[in-house]
Structure formats: C-alpha cells, structure tokens
Coordinates of C-alpha atoms (C1' of nucleotides) in Angstrom, one line a residue:
Chain W
M1 CA -2.9 -29.1 -8.0
K2 CA -4.2 -26.5 -6.9
E3 CA -3.7 -27.7 -3.1
T4 CA -0.2 -27.2 -3.2
Y5 CA -0.3 -23.5 -3.2
Y6 CA -2.6 -23.8 -0.1
Q7 CA -1.9 -25.3 3.7
N8 CA -4.5 -25.1 6.2
V9 CA -2.3 -24.9 9.1
Q10 CA -3.5 -26.1 12.5
L11 CA -2.3 -24.1 15.8
P12 CA -3.1 -24.6 19.9
S13 CA -4.9 -21.4 19.3
G14 CA -6.6 -22.1 16.1
Q15 CA -6.0 -22.2 12.4
V16 CA -4.4 -20.3 9.9
H17 CA -5.1 -20.6 6.0
V18 CA -1.3 -20.2 3.9
Y19 CA -2.2 -19.5 0.6
A20 CA 2.0 -20.3 -0.6
G21 CA 3.8 -22.9 -3.0
P22 CA 5.8 -25.7 -1.2
E23 CA 8.7 -23.8 -1.8
L24 CA 7.9 -20.2 -0.3
F25 CA 6.0 -22.3 2.6
A26 CA 8.8 -24.4 3.2
S27 CA 11.0 -21.2 3.7
L28 CA 8.6 -19.6 6.4
D29 CA 10.1 -18.2 9.5
Y30 CA 8.5 -20.3 12.4
K31 CA 8.1 -17.3 14.2
V32 CA 5.1 -16.5 11.5
F33 CA 3.2 -19.3 13.2
E34 CA 4.0 -17.9 16.9
M35 CA 2.6 -14.5 15.8
A36 CA -0.4 -16.0 14.3
N37 CA -1.2 -18.1 17.2
N38 CA -0.9 -15.0 19.7
N39 CA -3.4 -13.2 16.7
L40 CA -6.1 -16.2 17.2
Q41 CA -6.2 -15.5 21.0
I42 CA -7.9 -12.1 20.1
P43 CA -11.9 -13.0 21.0
N44 CA -14.2 -14.4 17.9
Q45 CA -12.0 -14.3 15.1
V46 CA -13.8 -16.2 12.0
Y47 CA -10.8 -16.3 9.9
M48 CA -7.2 -15.5 9.6
S49 CA -5.2 -16.2 6.6
Y50 CA -1.2 -15.6 5.5
T51 CA -0.6 -14.3 1.8
P52 CA 3.0 -16.4 0.3
D53 CA 5.0 -13.0 1.0
V54 CA 4.1 -13.3 4.9
H55 CA 7.3 -12.2 7.4
V56 CA 7.4 -11.0 10.8
G57 CA 6.5 -7.4 11.8
I58 CA 5.3 -5.4 15.4
G59 CA 2.4 -7.8 16.8
T60 CA 1.4 -9.5 13.3
C61 CA 3.0 -10.5 10.2
I62 CA 2.9 -8.4 7.1
G63 CA 0.8 -10.6 4.4
T64 CA -2.0 -11.0 7.6
T65 CA -6.0 -11.4 6.5
A66 CA -7.8 -11.3 9.6
V67 CA -11.8 -11.4 10.0
W68 CA -14.3 -10.8 12.4
N69 CA -18.2 -11.0 12.0
A70 CA -18.9 -6.9 12.0
S71 CA -21.7 -7.7 15.0
D72 CA -19.2 -9.4 17.9
G73 CA -16.3 -8.2 16.3
F74 CA -12.6 -6.7 17.4
V75 CA -10.2 -4.2 16.1
S76 CA -6.7 -4.4 16.5
P77 CA -4.3 -1.5 15.6
S78 CA -1.8 -3.9 15.8
I79 CA -2.8 -5.7 12.9
V80 CA -3.3 -2.6 10.9
G81 CA 0.1 -1.4 11.9
S82 CA 1.2 2.4 12.0
D83 CA 1.2 3.2 8.0
I84 CA -2.4 2.9 8.2
G85 CA -4.0 3.4 4.6
C86 CA -0.7 2.6 2.8
G87 CA -1.2 1.4 -0.5
M88 CA -0.3 1.6 -4.7
R89 CA -1.4 4.4 -7.4
V90 CA -0.8 3.5 -11.0
Q91 CA -0.9 6.7 -13.6
L92 CA -0.9 5.5 -17.6
T93 CA 1.3 7.8 -19.2
S94 CA 0.8 8.1 -23.1
L95 CA 4.6 7.9 -23.1
H96 CA 6.3 4.2 -25.0
K97 CA 9.5 2.7 -23.3
D98 CA 11.1 3.8 -26.5
D99 CA 10.6 7.4 -26.0
L100 CA 12.8 7.1 -22.7
K101 CA 15.5 4.8 -24.3
E102 CA 18.1 7.3 -23.4
V103 CA 19.7 6.9 -19.7
K104 CA 20.2 10.7 -19.7
L105 CA 16.2 11.3 -20.4
R106 CA 15.3 9.0 -17.7
R107 CA 17.8 10.8 -15.4
K108 CA 16.4 13.9 -16.2
L109 CA 12.6 12.8 -15.6
V110 CA 14.0 11.6 -11.9
R111 CA 15.3 14.9 -11.3
A112 CA 12.6 16.6 -12.3
I113 CA 10.4 14.7 -10.0
E114 CA 12.7 14.8 -7.2
K115 CA 12.3 18.5 -8.0
H116 CA 8.0 18.7 -7.6
L117 CA 8.1 15.6 -4.6
P118 CA 9.9 16.2 -1.7
V119 CA 10.5 13.2 0.6
E120 CA 10.0 14.7 3.6
E121 CA 7.9 18.0 3.6
H122 CA 7.1 20.8 1.4
A123 CA 8.1 24.3 1.7
R124 CA 6.0 26.7 4.8
G125 CA 3.0 27.3 2.8
H126 CA 2.8 24.7 -0.2
F127 CA -0.7 23.7 -0.8
S128 CA -2.1 26.5 1.2
D129 CA -5.1 26.7 -1.0
I130 CA -6.1 23.3 0.4
R131 CA -7.6 22.4 4.0
L132 CA -5.9 19.3 5.6
E133 CA -9.3 19.3 7.5
H134 CA -11.1 18.7 4.1
V135 CA -8.6 16.2 3.3
V136 CA -8.9 14.1 6.1
K137 CA -12.6 14.4 6.5
K138 CA -13.5 13.9 2.8
G139 CA -11.1 12.3 1.2
L140 CA -10.4 13.2 -2.5
H141 CA -13.7 15.1 -2.2
G142 CA -12.2 17.7 0.0
L143 CA -9.4 18.7 -2.3
P144 CA -9.8 21.8 -4.6
K145 CA -10.9 21.0 -8.1
K146 CA -7.6 22.1 -9.5
Y147 CA -5.9 18.7 -7.9
I148 CA -8.2 16.3 -10.0
P149 CA -7.1 17.2 -13.4
D150 CA -6.8 13.7 -14.7
A151 CA -9.8 12.6 -17.0
Y152 CA -9.7 8.9 -17.4
T153 CA -12.1 7.9 -20.5
P154 CA -14.4 9.4 -23.0
R155 CA -16.8 9.0 -20.4
K156 CA -15.5 12.0 -18.3
A157 CA -14.8 10.1 -15.1
T158 CA -12.2 11.3 -13.1
S159 CA -9.9 9.7 -10.6
L160 CA -12.4 10.3 -7.8
T161 CA -13.9 7.1 -10.0
H162 CA -10.6 5.0 -10.4
V163 CA -9.7 4.5 -6.6
E164 CA -11.2 2.0 -4.1
S165 CA -12.4 4.7 -2.2
S166 CA -12.6 8.3 -2.3
R167 CA -14.1 9.1 1.0
F168 CA -14.2 7.5 3.9
D169 CA -17.0 9.0 6.0
F170 CA -16.6 9.0 9.9
D171 CA -17.4 10.7 12.8
E172 CA -15.7 13.6 13.0
D173 CA -15.5 15.2 16.3
V174 CA -12.5 12.4 17.1
L175 CA -10.5 15.0 15.1
D176 CA -10.2 17.0 18.0
I177 CA -7.7 14.9 20.2
F178 CA -4.9 15.9 18.1
P179 CA -2.4 19.1 19.3
E180 CA -1.7 21.6 16.5
M181 CA 1.4 19.7 16.0
V182 CA 0.3 16.8 14.7
W183 CA -1.8 19.1 12.4
H184 CA 0.8 21.5 11.3
R185 CA 2.9 18.7 10.5
A186 CA 0.5 16.3 8.5
H187 CA -0.3 19.4 6.2
R188 CA 3.5 20.1 5.0
Q189 CA 3.9 16.2 4.5
L190 CA 1.0 16.1 2.3
G191 CA 1.8 15.0 -1.4
T192 CA 5.3 13.7 0.1
L193 CA 6.9 10.3 -0.4
G194 CA 8.4 9.5 3.3
G195 CA 11.2 6.8 3.4
G196 CA 11.1 2.9 4.0
N197 CA 9.9 1.1 1.2
H198 CA 7.8 3.9 -0.5
F199 CA 8.7 4.7 -4.7
V200 CA 7.8 6.1 -7.3
E201 CA 8.6 3.8 -10.1
I202 CA 8.5 4.3 -13.8
Q203 CA 8.0 1.2 -15.3
A204 CA 7.2 -0.6 -19.0
I205 CA 4.6 -3.1 -19.1
E206 CA 4.2 -6.4 -20.9
I207 CA 0.5 -7.5 -21.1
A208 CA -0.5 -11.2 -20.2
E209 CA -1.3 -12.8 -23.4
E210 CA -4.1 -14.8 -21.7
N211 CA -5.8 -11.4 -20.6
R212 CA -5.3 -9.3 -23.2
E213 CA -9.0 -8.3 -23.6
I214 CA -9.1 -7.2 -19.9
A215 CA -5.5 -5.4 -20.2
E216 CA -7.5 -3.4 -23.4
A217 CA -10.4 -2.4 -21.5
W218 CA -8.2 -0.9 -19.0
G219 CA -6.5 1.2 -21.5
L220 CA -3.2 -0.8 -21.3
Y221 CA -0.8 -1.7 -24.3
D222 CA 2.8 -3.3 -24.5
G223 CA 5.4 -1.1 -24.1
Q224 CA 3.3 1.7 -22.3
V225 CA 5.1 3.8 -19.6
V226 CA 3.4 3.7 -16.3
I227 CA 4.2 5.4 -12.7
M228 CA 3.8 3.4 -10.1
I229 CA 3.2 4.6 -6.0
H230 CA 3.9 3.7 -3.3
S231 CA 3.1 5.9 0.2
G232 CA 0.6 5.8 3.0
S233 CA -0.6 8.3 5.3
R234 CA 2.7 9.6 6.9
A235 CA 2.7 11.0 10.0
W236 CA -0.9 11.6 10.2
G237 CA -1.4 8.1 10.4
G238 CA 1.3 7.1 12.9
A239 CA -0.1 9.8 15.3
V240 CA -3.4 7.7 14.9
S241 CA -1.5 4.5 16.2
Q242 CA 0.1 6.2 18.8
Y243 CA -2.6 7.9 20.4
C244 CA -4.9 5.5 20.3
G245 CA -2.5 2.7 20.9
T246 CA -1.3 4.4 24.5
D247 CA -5.2 4.3 25.4
I248 CA -6.0 1.2 24.2
A249 CA -3.2 -0.5 25.9
K250 CA -4.5 1.1 29.3
M251 CA -7.5 -0.1 28.9
M252 CA -6.1 -3.7 28.4
R253 CA -4.0 -3.1 31.5
Q254 CA -7.2 -2.6 33.3
E255 CA -9.3 -5.2 31.7
G256 CA -6.7 -7.6 32.1
I257 CA -7.3 -9.0 28.5
G258 CA -4.3 -9.8 26.2
T259 CA -2.5 -12.2 24.2
A260 CA 1.2 -14.2 25.0
D261 CA 2.3 -10.7 23.1
P262 CA 1.7 -7.3 24.7
K263 CA 2.2 -5.9 21.7
L264 CA -0.6 -7.2 20.6
L265 CA -3.3 -4.2 20.8
Y266 CA -7.3 -4.9 20.1
A267 CA -10.7 -3.6 21.1
P268 CA -13.8 -4.8 20.8
L269 CA -15.9 -2.6 17.9
S270 CA -18.4 -2.0 20.3
H271 CA -16.0 -0.4 22.8
P272 CA -15.7 3.4 22.7
L273 CA -11.7 2.9 22.4
G274 CA -12.7 0.6 19.4
Q275 CA -14.9 2.9 18.1
T276 CA -12.9 6.0 18.0
Y277 CA -10.2 4.0 16.4
V278 CA -11.8 3.2 13.5
N279 CA -13.1 6.7 13.4
L280 CA -9.5 7.9 13.5
M281 CA -7.9 5.0 11.1
Y282 CA -11.0 6.2 8.4
S283 CA -9.5 10.0 8.5
A284 CA -5.9 8.0 7.9
L285 CA -7.1 6.2 5.1
N286 CA -8.7 9.5 3.7
Y287 CA -5.2 11.2 4.0
A288 CA -2.9 8.2 2.3
V289 CA -5.3 8.3 -1.1
V290 CA -4.8 12.1 -1.1
N291 CA -1.4 11.8 -0.3
R292 CA -0.8 9.2 -3.3
H293 CA -3.4 11.1 -5.4
L294 CA -1.0 14.0 -4.9
I295 CA 2.1 12.2 -5.4
A296 CA 0.7 12.0 -8.6
Y297 CA 0.2 15.5 -9.0
A298 CA 3.5 16.0 -8.7
V299 CA 4.8 13.4 -11.0
R300 CA 2.5 15.3 -13.7
E301 CA 4.0 18.6 -12.8
A302 CA 7.7 17.0 -13.5
G303 CA 6.2 15.1 -17.0
K304 CA 5.3 18.5 -18.2
D305 CA 8.4 20.3 -17.4
I306 CA 10.3 17.7 -19.2
F307 CA 7.7 16.4 -22.2
G308 CA 5.6 20.1 -22.3
P309 CA 2.3 20.8 -21.0
K310 CA 0.5 17.7 -23.0
F311 CA 2.1 15.6 -20.9
E312 CA -1.3 13.6 -19.3
L313 CA -1.7 11.2 -16.3
R314 CA -4.7 8.6 -15.8
T315 CA -5.4 7.2 -13.0
L316 CA -5.8 3.5 -13.5
Y317 CA -6.2 2.7 -9.8
D318 CA -5.7 3.3 -6.3
L319 CA -5.9 0.9 -3.6
M320 CA -4.3 0.1 -0.2
H321 CA -3.1 -2.9 2.0
N322 CA -2.7 -1.7 5.3
Y323 CA -6.4 -1.2 6.7
A324 CA -9.4 -2.5 8.5
W325 CA -13.3 -1.7 7.2
E326 CA -16.5 -3.8 6.9
E327 CA -17.4 -5.8 3.7
Q328 CA -20.6 -7.9 3.2
M329 CA -20.4 -11.4 2.1
D330 CA -23.1 -13.7 1.2
E331 CA -25.2 -11.3 2.9
R332 CA -23.4 -11.4 6.1
S333 CA -21.0 -8.2 7.7
Y334 CA -17.9 -8.8 8.6
F335 CA -14.9 -6.6 9.9
V336 CA -11.8 -7.3 7.6
H337 CA -8.0 -6.7 8.7
R338 CA -5.1 -6.4 6.0
K339 CA -2.4 -6.1 6.6
G340 CA 0.3 -6.0 3.4
A341 CA -2.6 -7.8 2.1
T342 CA -4.4 -6.6 -1.7
R343 CA -8.0 -6.7 -1.6
A344 CA -8.4 -8.3 -5.7
L345 CA -12.1 -8.7 -6.7
P346 CA -13.3 -10.1 -9.8
A347 CA -15.3 -9.5 -12.7
G348 CA -18.9 -8.7 -11.4
H349 CA -18.6 -8.2 -7.4
P350 CA -20.5 -5.2 -6.4
D351 CA -17.9 -3.8 -4.3
N352 CA -15.5 -3.3 -7.6
P353 CA -16.0 0.7 -8.8
E354 CA -18.8 1.1 -11.7
A355 CA -15.5 2.0 -14.4
Y356 CA -14.0 -2.1 -13.1
R357 CA -17.5 -3.9 -12.6
A358 CA -17.5 -5.8 -16.1
T359 CA -13.7 -6.9 -15.8
G360 CA -12.6 -6.7 -12.1
H361 CA -10.5 -4.1 -10.8
P362 CA -6.7 -3.6 -11.0
A363 CA -4.6 -5.0 -8.1
L364 CA -1.5 -3.0 -8.0
I365 CA 1.6 -5.4 -6.9
P366 CA 5.0 -4.0 -6.5
G367 CA 8.1 -6.0 -6.6
S368 CA 11.0 -5.2 -5.0
M369 CA 13.5 -2.0 -6.2
G370 CA 15.0 -3.6 -9.7
T371 CA 12.5 -6.0 -10.3
S372 CA 9.2 -6.6 -11.9
S373 CA 6.3 -5.3 -10.7
Y374 CA 2.5 -6.5 -11.5
I375 CA -1.1 -5.5 -12.3
M376 CA -3.3 -8.6 -11.7
V377 CA -7.3 -9.2 -11.2
G378 CA -8.8 -10.7 -8.9
S379 CA -10.6 -14.7 -9.5
P380 CA -14.2 -15.8 -8.6
E381 CA -12.2 -18.7 -6.2
G382 CA -10.3 -15.5 -4.5
K383 CA -13.7 -15.8 -2.3
A384 CA -12.3 -18.5 -0.2
N385 CA -9.4 -15.8 1.5
H386 CA -11.8 -12.9 1.5
Y387 CA -10.4 -11.8 -1.8
S388 CA -7.2 -11.0 -0.5
I389 CA -3.6 -11.3 -2.4
C390 CA -0.3 -10.4 -1.9
H391 CA 1.0 -7.1 -1.3
G392 CA 4.3 -7.3 -2.8
A393 CA 7.9 -9.2 -2.4
G394 CA 8.0 -9.6 0.9
R395 CA 10.7 -8.7 3.1
I396 CA 13.4 -12.0 3.7
R397 CA 16.2 -10.0 5.8
S398 CA 15.9 -7.2 7.9
R399 CA 17.8 -4.1 6.6
N400 CA 20.7 -4.1 8.9
A401 CA 21.1 -8.3 8.0
T402 CA 21.2 -6.7 4.4
K403 CA 23.6 -4.2 4.6
Q404 CA 25.9 -6.8 6.1
L405 CA 25.0 -9.2 3.3
V406 CA 24.9 -7.3 0.6
S407 CA 27.4 -5.6 -1.1
V408 CA 27.4 -1.7 -2.7
E409 CA 28.5 -3.3 -6.1
E410 CA 26.0 -6.3 -6.1
V411 CA 23.5 -3.6 -5.5
A412 CA 24.7 -1.8 -8.6
A413 CA 24.9 -4.7 -10.7
A414 CA 21.1 -5.6 -9.6
M415 CA 20.6 -1.9 -10.9
R416 CA 22.6 -2.1 -14.0
V417 CA 24.4 0.8 -13.6
G418 CA 26.6 1.7 -16.2
T419 CA 24.6 0.3 -19.3
E420 CA 22.2 1.2 -21.6
D421 CA 19.7 -0.4 -19.5
E422 CA 20.4 1.1 -15.7
I423 CA 17.4 1.6 -13.9
V424 CA 18.1 5.0 -12.7
V425 CA 17.8 5.9 -9.1
N426 CA 17.7 9.1 -7.2
Q427 CA 20.6 8.9 -4.8
R428 CA 23.6 9.7 -4.8
S429 CA 25.5 6.9 -3.2
M430 CA 24.4 3.3 -3.7
E431 CA 25.3 2.4 -0.2
S432 CA 21.7 3.7 0.5
L433 CA 20.3 1.7 -1.5
V434 CA 21.6 -1.4 0.2
D435 CA 18.9 -2.3 2.3
E436 CA 16.5 -2.0 -0.1
S437 CA 18.2 -4.3 -2.8
P438 CA 16.4 -7.3 -4.2
Q439 CA 18.7 -9.8 -2.1
A440 CA 16.4 -8.1 1.2
Y441 CA 13.2 -9.4 -0.6
K442 CA 11.9 -12.8 -1.5
D443 CA 11.1 -13.6 -5.2
V444 CA 8.3 -11.5 -6.5
D445 CA 8.0 -14.1 -9.4
Q446 CA 7.8 -17.1 -7.0
I447 CA 4.8 -14.4 -4.9
I448 CA 3.3 -14.2 -7.9
E449 CA 3.0 -18.0 -9.2
S450 CA 1.8 -19.0 -5.6
V451 CA -1.0 -16.0 -6.1
V452 CA -2.0 -17.4 -9.4
G453 CA -1.5 -21.1 -9.0
A454 CA -3.7 -20.7 -5.6
G455 CA -6.6 -19.3 -8.0
L456 CA -6.7 -16.3 -6.2
A457 CA -5.7 -13.6 -8.9
R458 CA -4.2 -13.7 -12.5
V459 CA -1.5 -11.3 -14.3
V460 CA -2.9 -8.8 -16.6
A461 CA 0.4 -7.0 -16.8
K462 CA 3.9 -7.3 -15.6
C463 CA 5.9 -4.1 -15.1
R464 CA 9.5 -3.7 -15.7
P465 CA 11.4 -0.5 -13.8
L466 CA 13.1 2.2 -16.2
A467 CA 13.5 4.5 -13.1
A468 CA 12.6 5.1 -9.3
V469 CA 12.5 7.7 -7.0
K470 CA 13.1 6.3 -3.4
G471 CA 12.6 8.0 0.1
K472 CA 15.1 8.5 2.4
Chain Z
dA1 C1' 6.8 3.6 8.3
dT2 C1' 7.8 7.1 11.8
dG3 C1' 8.7 10.7 15.6
dT4 C1' 10.7 10.8 19.7
dA5 C1' 13.8 9.8 23.2
dC6 C1' 17.7 7.9 24.5

DNA sequence: ATGTAC
C-alpha cells in the first residue's frame, strides 16, 4: 500500500525519490523533473527527493531535499534559495476559540498585531537595545533577556530550548563583507513580517485522536487558540545570497563548471567560497529565528493590549524549511539541503531538543490562506528520506496566473467574508489577497495525506484559521 | 523573498 505514495524516478543524470500519492504525482509539471535532472548534475550527490508539495523555483524546486557526504560535498546557494532560514513558529495561547467567537474581537486583535508588527521595517530607533551583531553571531542568545519572556513548562524551559536551533556558530570574520547599509536595513527589519506568503495566523486546533497522547504531552488541547508565524531572514538572507552568488557564479565561469541550468550555483564545501557561503548562511539562520521570535514578541504585546497583562504566549516550536547543514546518520556525516522541506524527527532521535526527545518534535506545516494548517510529528520510517516532509500546500499557479483566474468575490467567499465565521484578514481590499488565495495552491489536505500515507509523519493536530495578518 | 535597476 505504502508504495503508492512513493516513486523512484530514473532520470538521465540520476534518480529522484518522489513522495506523492498517485493523483499528486500525475499532476506534477514535467519541469520539476527537468530541474531535478539539472540538480543531479552537481557532482557527488548521494540523495535527492521531492515532497508532494513540490513546485518549480529558481534553479531548484521548492520541495527538494538534496544530500551530499560532508567529506566530499557541495553547497548550493540556489538550492537553499534566497530566503535563508525561512520557517515556521507556533506559539500557544491560553485562549479558547470561543473567546474569539465575535468577528469584532478578531478584527480588534488583527489591528493590534498590525500596530506592533510592521510589514516593512520598524521606526528609526526601535529595538535600540538589540545589537544586530549579537543577533547574527549568537542567534536567540544574542538578545537582551527581556525579549525572552516565555516560560514553557513548570521546568522553567524557555523558547531557547524549544526551537530547532537557538544558535549557529560560525567563523565571524566573514561578516566584514557587508557594507553599513546592509547592517542598517537588517536592524530596522528585525521583527518584521516581510511579503509574499509570510504571515501571522490565529488558529484553533483540533487534536488528532490517534495521537492525543503526544498532543497532551506538548500542552495542546481541543479548541486551543495558537499563533502560527511564517517568516524568514528578510533582506539579510537576501544579501548573503546575492554577495555569495556573484562570487560563486564568477568562480564557476573561471573553472568551467556548471550544469545545464546557469542559474544553478554551487561550490565544493572545501572551496573558500563554499566555506564563506556556509558561514554567512548560518548568520542568516540566526537572523531568521530571532526574526520569528521578535514577531512572537510583537504578537504578545498585541495580546496584552486586548486581553490584559496576563496574556502569555508559550513557544511550541520554531523550525526552518530553507537551509543546509550537517547531519549525522548511522555514524556518517551528511550535508543536507532542504528547500521547502521540513525536518520531522521521530521519538528518540538524538537531534530532538531535550524537551521533545521522548515524543519527537512538532513539525509545523502551514496551509494556504483560509485553509487548515497542521502540527505533525515524524515517524521512524522517515529515515529513508533523511526525515524530510513537506513544507506546506505548494503553489500550483504563479501570482500573475492566479490574478487572471480568480475573482475578488471567490477570495471573499473562501474567507467567508460577511459571516460570523469570517477569517479576518488585515487588508483593506480583497484584491491584494488574490495571488495568495487557496486557488493558487495545491490542496494541503491531499499533501498531508501523501506524507502520512508514505509513513513519513503523523498528524498531531489540525489548525483552522480564525484570522490572519498577511505581508505586503 | 527581496532589493534594485529598468
């Protein structure tokens, strides 16, 4: 039965392992296989796979897991993509969905969040007590203590212990390449949402009966309101991508290396430019996790405005879906790229943060706007795919194509506008939401079914949207 | 996704 959710596709340059049910597999654009074939031309690759939400990107597909041995590996800035460290965070509230029954109250909360959370950048002087240099060097450990207020359990664990990685260490000399302007902009963008598919969503959860025990161990209960955050490293990651990309493209020309796709950049891990990229990428991973943490801080402030000083947010988990790093498996070191792919570790895996060692950590999977999101947990069988699962619904239409196809009325209907159940969104006109409408994405429920069917992960809770704050 | 140049 399991086999129907997995296909091993043989291409001229190698094989790509595709995790997708029959219907999703049949719907894949041939271009994703063209792209796989190009990616497989990078030397020494030991494994490449697609998750069911795979779709075409620049140089590589979103939904890719690409693995090298650490000893003779390559790093590809194109596979990581330019939103380095982009990922998800879920914060638990003490609210029940009935507390947000009134449309008016959801609207009020959305407005309060907007007040504390700029899309673009903060006012000059905001976060003047935060040193950007400390943030990019030390991640969450570089923040002043007042920004880490959330106590998680009676055991006094804070969000420093409830994230995939609270700190990446790297050779800090590489930071010298950035001009003052990059530092300045990055400081003002700290704790801001950004554009595209980035969002803060207010959701109500439904526990999956078969995994209730895990849900309870994580502090989840039916009807609980949670905050789901999707953002990345903003312009800092973009600068890393741009600066390193220029140098690596030049090196590739000089050495006469490359694949059929000139946009697919890569360097040996042993090359100085490969090393520089990995170091700078780690600075962007630090930036991204702090960015999501400060977004949660802003939501906490907004919650206090509406519900009073007792309003608290506890961190369930924070993890990335665009990155590359070293992982151990069967006593071997691999260099693993995930582009639009989420690591989902099972119970007992040593790379789980200690708080989640016994259960596996929460894997956070967003749906498209107006549809459900999921909190999942990895299964031991995920090992075959280096524990990668999907990262969301996966786009099926470009922004422009969606605008041609979908009307404002259809988007309003999908958001149940005008009813008591309206999913309140922070936009003055529905028009600006069209390119993020559910019609632009695959059906997330079908994606999840493929992941579960393939045995990679299980659903712990389904999260239904109540309100959303979208970026530009 | 994002900044920048067109």
